[in-house]
Coordinates of C-alpha atoms and ligand atoms in Angstrom, one line a residue:
X1 CA -161.5 218.2 -103.4
X2 CA -162.4 214.6 -102.6
X3 CA -162.9 213.5 -99.0
X4 CA -159.8 213.4 -96.8
X5 CA -159.0 210.0 -95.4
X6 CA -156.5 210.3 -92.5
X7 CA -153.8 207.6 -93.0
X8 CA -155.4 206.8 -96.4
X9 CA -157.8 204.5 -94.5
X10 CA -160.1 202.7 -96.9
X11 CA -158.5 204.3 -100.0
X12 CA -158.0 202.0 -102.9
X13 CA -154.6 203.2 -104.3
X14 CA -153.6 200.5 -106.7
X15 CA -154.3 197.0 -108.1
X16 CA -152.5 193.7 -107.4
X17 CA -152.8 190.1 -108.4
X18 CA -150.7 188.8 -105.6
X19 CA -152.3 188.9 -102.1
X20 CA -156.0 189.2 -101.2
X21 CA -157.0 190.1 -97.6
X22 CA -160.5 190.0 -96.2
X23 CA -160.1 191.8 -92.9
X24 CA -163.6 191.1 -91.5
X25 CA -163.3 187.3 -92.0
X26 CA -159.5 187.0 -91.4
X27 CA -158.7 185.6 -94.7
X28 CA -155.3 186.0 -96.6
X29 CA -154.6 184.4 -99.9
X30 CA -151.5 184.5 -102.2
X31 CA -152.8 184.4 -105.8
X32 CA -156.0 182.8 -104.5
X33 CA -154.4 180.1 -102.4
X34 CA -155.2 180.4 -98.7
X35 CA -152.1 181.2 -96.7
X36 CA -152.5 178.2 -94.4
X37 CA -152.1 175.9 -97.4
X38 CA -149.0 177.6 -98.5
X39 CA -147.5 177.5 -95.0
X40 CA -148.4 173.8 -94.6
X41 CA -147.3 172.6 -98.0
X42 CA -145.1 175.1 -99.9
X43 CA -141.6 176.5 -99.5
X44 CA -140.5 180.2 -99.6
X45 CA -138.9 179.7 -103.0
X46 CA -142.1 178.3 -104.4
X47 CA -144.1 181.0 -102.9
X48 CA -141.9 183.7 -104.4
X49 CA -142.3 182.1 -107.8
X50 CA -146.1 182.0 -107.1
X51 CA -146.2 185.7 -106.2
X52 CA -144.1 186.9 -109.1
X53 CA -145.6 184.7 -111.8
X54 CA -149.2 184.6 -110.4
X55 CA -149.1 180.7 -110.7
X56 CA -147.5 177.7 -109.0
X57 CA -144.4 176.5 -110.9
X58 CA -144.0 173.1 -112.6
X59 CA -141.1 171.1 -111.0
X60 CA -138.6 172.1 -113.8
X61 CA -139.5 175.8 -113.4
X62 CA -139.1 175.7 -109.7
X63 CA -135.7 174.1 -110.1
X64 CA -134.6 176.6 -112.6
X65 CA -135.8 179.5 -110.4
X66 CA -134.2 178.1 -107.3
X67 CA -130.9 177.6 -109.2
X68 CA -130.9 181.2 -110.4
X69 CA -131.7 182.5 -106.8
X70 CA -128.9 180.4 -105.3
X71 CA -126.4 181.5 -107.9
X72 CA -126.8 185.0 -106.7
X73 CA -126.4 184.4 -102.9
X74 CA -123.0 186.0 -102.7
X75 CA -122.9 189.8 -102.5
X76 CA -120.1 191.7 -104.2
X77 CA -116.9 191.5 -102.0
X78 CA -116.8 195.3 -101.2
X79 CA -120.2 194.9 -99.6
X80 CA -119.0 192.3 -97.2
X81 CA -115.8 194.3 -96.6
X82 CA -117.7 197.3 -95.9
X83 CA -119.5 195.7 -93.0
X84 CA -116.1 195.6 -91.0
X85 CA -116.2 199.4 -90.9
X86 CA -119.8 199.7 -89.6
X87 CA -120.0 200.5 -85.8
X88 CA -120.7 197.2 -84.0
X89 CA -123.6 198.8 -82.1
X90 CA -125.4 199.8 -85.3
X91 CA -128.9 198.4 -85.6
X92 CA -129.2 195.6 -88.2
X93 CA -132.2 197.4 -89.9
X94 CA -130.0 200.5 -90.5
X95 CA -127.2 198.2 -91.9
X96 CA -129.6 196.4 -94.2
X97 CA -131.2 199.6 -95.5
X98 CA -127.8 201.2 -96.1
X99 CA -126.2 198.1 -97.9
X100 CA -129.2 197.3 -100.0
X101 CA -128.9 200.8 -101.2
X102 CA -125.2 200.4 -101.7
X103 CA -125.8 197.3 -104.0
X104 CA -126.8 199.7 -106.7
X105 CA -123.2 201.0 -106.8
X106 CA -122.1 197.5 -107.9
X107 CA -124.7 197.2 -110.6
X108 CA -123.4 198.5 -113.9
X109 CA -126.9 199.6 -115.0
X110 CA -128.7 200.4 -111.7
X111 CA -131.6 202.5 -113.3
X112 CA -132.8 200.0 -115.8
X113 CA -136.5 199.7 -115.3
X114 CA -137.5 197.5 -118.1
X115 CA -139.4 194.5 -116.7
X116 CA -136.7 191.8 -117.3
X117 CA -134.0 194.1 -115.7
X118 CA -136.3 195.0 -112.8
X119 CA -137.1 191.3 -112.1
X120 CA -133.3 190.4 -112.4
X121 CA -132.4 193.1 -109.8
X122 CA -135.2 192.0 -107.5
X123 CA -133.9 188.4 -107.5
X124 CA -130.4 189.6 -106.8
X125 CA -131.4 191.7 -103.8
X126 CA -133.7 188.9 -102.4
X127 CA -130.7 186.5 -102.8
X128 CA -128.1 188.8 -101.3
X129 CA -129.9 190.5 -98.4
X130 CA -129.7 187.4 -96.1
X131 CA -125.8 187.5 -96.5
X132 CA -125.8 191.1 -95.5
X133 CA -127.7 190.5 -92.3
X134 CA -125.9 187.3 -91.4
X135 CA -122.4 188.8 -92.2
X136 CA -123.1 191.9 -90.1
X137 CA -124.3 189.8 -87.1
X138 CA -121.0 187.8 -87.3
X139 CA -118.7 190.8 -87.8
X140 CA -120.3 192.7 -84.8
X141 CA -119.6 189.5 -82.7
X142 CA -115.9 189.6 -83.8
X143 CA -116.4 186.5 -86.1
X144 CA -115.7 186.1 -89.8
X145 CA -118.6 186.1 -92.2
X146 CA -119.6 182.7 -93.6
X147 CA -119.9 182.4 -97.3
X148 CA -123.4 181.5 -98.7
X149 CA -123.8 177.9 -99.8
X150 CA -125.6 177.5 -103.1
X151 CA -126.5 173.9 -102.3
X152 CA -128.8 175.2 -99.5
X153 CA -132.4 176.5 -99.5
X154 CA -133.0 180.2 -98.6
X155 CA -133.8 179.3 -95.1
X156 CA -131.0 176.8 -94.6
X157 CA -128.5 179.1 -96.2
X158 CA -129.4 182.1 -94.0
X159 CA -129.2 180.1 -90.6
X160 CA -126.0 178.4 -91.7
X161 CA -124.4 181.9 -92.5
X162 CA -125.6 183.2 -89.2
X163 CA -124.4 180.3 -87.0
X164 CA -121.7 178.6 -89.1
X165 CA -123.7 175.5 -88.5
X166 CA -126.4 173.7 -90.5
X167 CA -129.8 174.1 -88.8
X168 CA -131.8 171.1 -87.8
X169 CA -134.5 170.4 -90.4
X170 CA -137.2 171.5 -87.7
X171 CA -135.5 174.9 -87.4
X172 CA -134.9 175.4 -91.2
X173 CA -138.7 174.5 -91.8
X174 CA -139.8 176.9 -89.1
X175 CA -137.8 179.7 -90.6
X176 CA -139.1 178.8 -94.1
X177 CA -142.7 179.0 -92.8
X178 CA -142.0 182.5 -91.3
X179 CA -140.6 183.6 -94.7
X180 CA -143.8 182.2 -96.4
X181 CA -146.1 184.1 -94.0
X182 CA -144.4 187.4 -94.3
X183 CA -143.9 187.5 -98.0
X184 CA -146.7 189.8 -99.1
X185 CA -149.6 191.6 -97.6
X186 CA -151.6 194.0 -99.9
X187 CA -150.8 197.6 -99.9
X188 CA -149.1 197.8 -96.4
X189 CA -147.1 200.9 -95.6
X190 CA -143.6 199.6 -96.8
X191 CA -145.2 198.1 -100.0
X192 CA -146.9 201.3 -100.7
X193 CA -143.6 203.1 -100.1
X194 CA -141.9 200.9 -102.7
X195 CA -144.8 201.6 -105.1
X196 CA -144.6 205.3 -104.6
X197 CA -140.9 205.4 -105.1
X198 CA -140.8 203.3 -108.3
X199 CA -143.8 205.3 -109.7
X200 CA -141.4 208.2 -110.3
X201 CA -139.4 205.7 -112.6
X202 CA -136.7 206.0 -110.0
X203 CA -135.0 202.4 -109.5
X204 CA -135.5 199.1 -107.8
X205 CA -132.7 199.8 -105.3
X206 CA -134.3 203.0 -104.2
X207 CA -137.7 201.4 -103.9
X208 CA -136.4 198.5 -101.7
X209 CA -134.3 201.0 -99.6
X210 CA -137.3 203.1 -99.0
X211 CA -139.5 200.1 -98.1
X212 CA -136.9 198.8 -95.5
X213 CA -136.9 202.2 -94.0
X214 CA -140.7 202.1 -93.7
X215 CA -140.8 198.6 -92.3
X216 CA -138.6 199.2 -89.3
X217 CA -141.2 201.6 -87.7
X218 CA -142.8 200.2 -84.5
X219 CA -146.3 200.5 -86.0
X220 CA -145.3 198.2 -88.8
X221 CA -142.6 195.5 -88.9
X222 CA -140.7 196.9 -85.9
X223 CA -143.6 195.7 -83.8
X224 CA -142.1 192.1 -83.6
X225 CA -139.2 193.6 -81.7
X226 CA -141.6 195.6 -79.5
X227 CA -143.4 192.3 -78.6
X228 CA -140.1 190.8 -77.5
X229 CA -139.2 193.7 -75.3
X230 CA -142.7 193.6 -73.8
X231 CA -142.3 189.7 -73.1
X232 CA -138.9 190.5 -71.6
X233 CA -140.3 193.1 -69.3
X234 CA -142.9 190.9 -67.8
X235 CA -141.0 189.0 -65.0
X236 CA -143.4 186.1 -64.7
X237 CA -146.7 184.7 -65.8
X238 CA -148.3 186.1 -62.7
X239 CA -147.3 189.6 -63.7
X240 CA -148.9 189.4 -67.1
X241 CA -152.4 190.5 -66.0
X242 CA -151.3 193.6 -64.1
X243 CA -148.8 194.6 -66.8
X244 CA -151.3 194.3 -69.6
X245 CA -154.2 196.0 -67.6
X246 CA -151.9 198.8 -66.6
X247 CA -151.0 199.5 -70.4
X248 CA -154.8 199.4 -71.4
X249 CA -155.7 201.8 -68.5
X250 CA -152.9 204.2 -69.6
X251 CA -154.2 203.8 -73.1
X252 CA -150.8 202.5 -74.4
X253 CA -150.8 200.3 -77.3
X254 CA -149.9 196.6 -76.9
X255 CA -147.3 195.7 -79.6
X256 CA -148.4 192.8 -81.9
X257 CA -152.1 193.6 -81.6
X258 CA -154.5 195.6 -83.9
X259 CA -154.5 196.1 -87.7
X260 CA -155.7 198.7 -90.1
X261 CA -157.3 195.9 -92.3
X262 CA -158.0 192.8 -90.0
X263 CA -160.9 193.2 -87.6
X264 CA -160.6 189.4 -86.9
X265 CA -157.6 187.4 -86.0
X266 CA -154.8 187.7 -88.6
X267 CA -154.6 184.2 -90.2
X268 CA -150.8 184.5 -90.1
X269 CA -151.0 184.9 -86.3
X270 CA -153.0 181.6 -86.1
X271 CA -150.3 179.7 -88.0
X272 CA -147.5 181.4 -86.0
X273 CA -149.2 180.6 -82.7
X274 CA -149.1 176.8 -83.6
X275 CA -145.5 177.1 -84.7
X276 CA -144.5 179.1 -81.6
X277 CA -146.1 176.6 -79.3
X278 CA -144.3 173.7 -80.9
X279 CA -140.8 175.5 -81.0
X280 CA -141.3 176.7 -77.4
X281 CA -141.9 173.1 -76.2
X282 CA -138.8 171.8 -78.3
X283 CA -136.5 174.5 -77.0
X284 CA -137.5 174.9 -73.4
X285 CA -139.2 178.4 -73.9
X286 CA -142.6 177.2 -72.5
X287 CA -142.6 180.4 -70.2
X288 CA -142.5 182.6 -73.2
X289 CA -145.3 180.9 -75.0
X290 CA -147.4 180.8 -71.8
X291 CA -146.9 184.6 -71.3
X292 CA -147.9 185.2 -75.0
X293 CA -151.0 183.0 -74.7
X294 CA -152.1 184.8 -71.5
X295 CA -151.6 188.2 -73.1
X296 CA -153.8 187.1 -76.0
X297 CA -156.5 185.9 -73.7
X298 CA -156.5 189.2 -71.7
X299 CA -156.6 191.2 -75.0
X300 CA -159.5 189.1 -76.2
X301 CA -161.4 189.8 -73.0
X302 CA -160.6 193.5 -73.0
X303 CA -160.3 194.6 -76.6
X304 CA -161.8 192.1 -79.1
X305 CA -165.0 194.0 -79.1
X306 CA -163.0 196.9 -80.6
X307 CA -161.7 194.6 -83.4
X308 CA -158.3 194.3 -81.9
X309 CA -156.7 190.9 -82.3
X310 CA -153.1 189.5 -82.6
X311 CA -151.3 190.4 -85.8
X312 CA -148.5 188.7 -87.6
X313 CA -145.8 190.2 -85.4
X314 CA -147.3 188.9 -82.0
X315 CA -146.3 185.2 -82.2
X316 CA -143.4 185.8 -84.7
X317 CA -141.5 187.2 -81.7
X318 CA -141.7 183.9 -79.7
X319 CA -141.0 181.9 -83.0
X320 CA -137.9 183.9 -83.9
X321 CA -136.6 183.8 -80.3
X322 CA -137.0 179.9 -80.3
X323 CA -135.1 179.7 -83.6
X324 CA -132.3 181.3 -81.7
X325 CA -132.4 184.8 -83.3
X326 CA -131.3 187.9 -81.6
X327 CA -134.0 190.4 -80.8
X328 CA -132.7 193.1 -83.1
X329 CA -132.7 190.6 -86.1
X330 CA -136.5 190.0 -85.8
X331 CA -137.4 193.0 -88.1
X332 CA -134.7 192.2 -90.5
X333 CA -136.2 188.7 -90.9
X334 CA -139.5 190.4 -91.8
X335 CA -137.6 192.3 -94.4
X336 CA -135.7 189.4 -95.9
X337 CA -139.2 187.8 -96.7
X338 CA -141.1 191.0 -97.6
X339 CA -138.5 191.9 -100.2
X340 CA -140.5 189.3 -102.3
X341 CA -143.7 191.2 -102.0
X342 CA -142.0 194.6 -102.5
X343 CA -140.4 193.4 -105.7
X344 CA -143.6 191.9 -107.1
X345 CA -145.4 195.2 -106.4
X346 CA -142.6 197.1 -108.0
X347 CA -143.0 195.0 -111.1
X348 CA -146.8 195.4 -111.1
X349 CA -146.4 199.2 -110.8
X350 CA -143.9 199.4 -113.6
X351 CA -146.1 197.2 -115.8
X352 CA -149.0 199.8 -115.5
X353 CA -147.4 202.9 -114.0
X354 CA -148.9 206.2 -113.2
X355 CA -147.1 208.6 -110.9
X356 CA -148.4 208.6 -107.3
X357 CA -149.2 212.3 -106.5
X358 CA -152.1 212.7 -104.0
X359 CA -153.1 216.2 -102.7
X360 CA -153.0 217.5 -99.3
X361 CA -155.6 219.7 -97.5
X362 CA -154.0 223.0 -96.7
X363 CA -154.8 224.2 -93.2
X364 CA -152.6 227.3 -92.9
X365 CA -153.4 231.0 -93.2
X366 CA -153.9 232.9 -96.6
X367 CA -152.8 236.4 -97.6
X368 CA -150.4 236.7 -94.7
X369 CA -148.3 239.8 -94.6
X370 CA -144.5 239.5 -95.2
X371 CA -143.0 241.1 -92.1
X372 CA -139.4 242.3 -92.5
X373 CA -136.9 240.4 -90.3
X374 CA -136.2 243.2 -87.8
X375 CA -139.9 243.9 -87.2
X376 CA -140.9 240.3 -86.3
Ligands
CMC1 N1 -153.2 198.1 -78.3 C1 -154.2 198.8 -77.8 N2 -155.1 199.6 -78.4 C2 -155.0 199.6 -79.7 C3 -154.0 198.8 -80.4 C4 -153.2 198.0 -79.6 N3 -152.1 197.4 -80.2 N4 -154.2 199.0 -81.7 C5 -155.1 199.9 -81.9 N5 -155.6 200.3 -80.6 C6 -156.8 201.2 -80.4 C7 -156.2 202.5 -80.5 O1 -155.8 203.0 -79.3 C8 -157.6 203.3 -81.0 O2 -158.3 203.4 -79.8 P1 -159.3 204.8 -79.7 O3 -160.2 204.6 -80.9 O4 -160.0 204.6 -78.4 O5 -158.5 205.9 -79.6 C9 -158.1 202.3 -81.8 O6 -157.7 201.0 -81.4 C10 -157.8 202.5 -83.3 O7 -156.3 202.5 -83.3 P2 -155.5 203.3 -84.5 O8 -154.1 203.3 -84.1 O9 -156.1 204.5 -84.9 O10 -155.7 202.2 -85.7 P3 -154.9 202.2 -87.0 O11 -155.7 201.4 -88.0 O12 -154.4 203.5 -87.4 O13 -153.6 201.3 -86.5 C11 -152.0 199.7 -86.0 C12 -153.3 200.1 -86.8 C13 -151.3 198.4 -86.5 C14 -151.0 200.9 -86.3 C15 -152.3 199.7 -84.6 O14 -153.2 198.7 -84.3 C16 -151.1 199.5 -83.6 O15 -150.4 200.6 -83.4 N6 -150.7 198.3 -83.2 C17 -149.6 198.1 -82.5 C18 -148.4 197.9 -83.4 C19 -148.4 196.7 -84.2 O16 -148.5 195.7 -83.7 N7 -148.1 197.0 -85.5 C20 -148.0 195.8 -86.4 C21 -149.1 195.8 -87.4 S1 -149.3 194.4 -88.3 C22 -148.0 193.9 -89.2 C23 -147.1 194.9 -89.8 O17 -147.6 195.7 -90.5 O18 -146.0 194.9 -89.5

């Protein structure tokens, strides 16, 4: 048997042409383009095209892709109706996972795994997931869902459906940047989950549903909500030092720090830090940014030598808060964007599939006696 790598650390388990990560140098590229270039100049729609086609679109191609995406914004009516029967205190990640799964029930051919069908299903899920999250948030507040608007971009449409009000260009662009930064990231846990599921030739809906379930864990995408809980728990700037030092001494993990691959600062955290600072100034949330900044300085002093730096989730908490999102919508925002990466990986897997089936090291007994039940 080959060497056992706990948590599959360092194991190369697939190939991709979408994102490249150099964890030592803190580099992330989508199809060779540095992530900072994309967050500065691209849009989420263009980034999705790039990831799915492994090249930037020409203008007419981007227009056609965007038109197709927008034409699919509206989920089937029973999906929106169904939200009214869900308990209002349900967590949005559970709602998103359940209803992405349920989209399969409205697809006349949910199991079709040929590449054009898988691409089309991926585009539909990407287009409709925002309406599911926004409509649930409104229904739980006792409000009517807002219909998607195909004249709006992905970012504008989501924020409009959530608030029944067009976002300012600054807020829409901030949200768009968050979507670009979270779209794909190598073989992270949820992407691996999606690839494992589709490798059985199951279906796109099952792969996306499983990936959403993986993402919500606090060691993965759920960390952005953990960061916000932490920031809320720290009453003032003066309390940051004792709070963080207490956690380090008790050997508790600080959410939004550390990464299996990055041993330098995650480049997405650098971009999000700049965005969070600007939005915090614009929205009167300077306290939140100041606390985050102080946590980063303490962590650098205490744990940088161990290769622990801020990851994508750390400053995305402040950013999402400043955009006006409720805490339990932070991880769903990650999912809305990462659906792009999951889909791209599912297509890559289907294009050159081999069933994932690793082995496990058995550590139990052998030749054990079977003891009848009344003699145990
Ligand atoms: N705070 C304090 N110590 C940490 C942290 C942290 N955030 N992360 C790792 N360490 C320590 C850990 O205690 C361990 O120390 P020791 O060797 O003394 O026992 C060492 O670093 C290695 O940690 P590990 O958990 O074995 O490392 P890993 O590669 O398995 O874990 C991780 C990576 C992301 C799960 C971990 O860093 C972590 O739990 N971070 C907090 C949760 C978080 O922010 N997750 C988001 C990850 S990035 C975006 C995403 O995927 O969503």
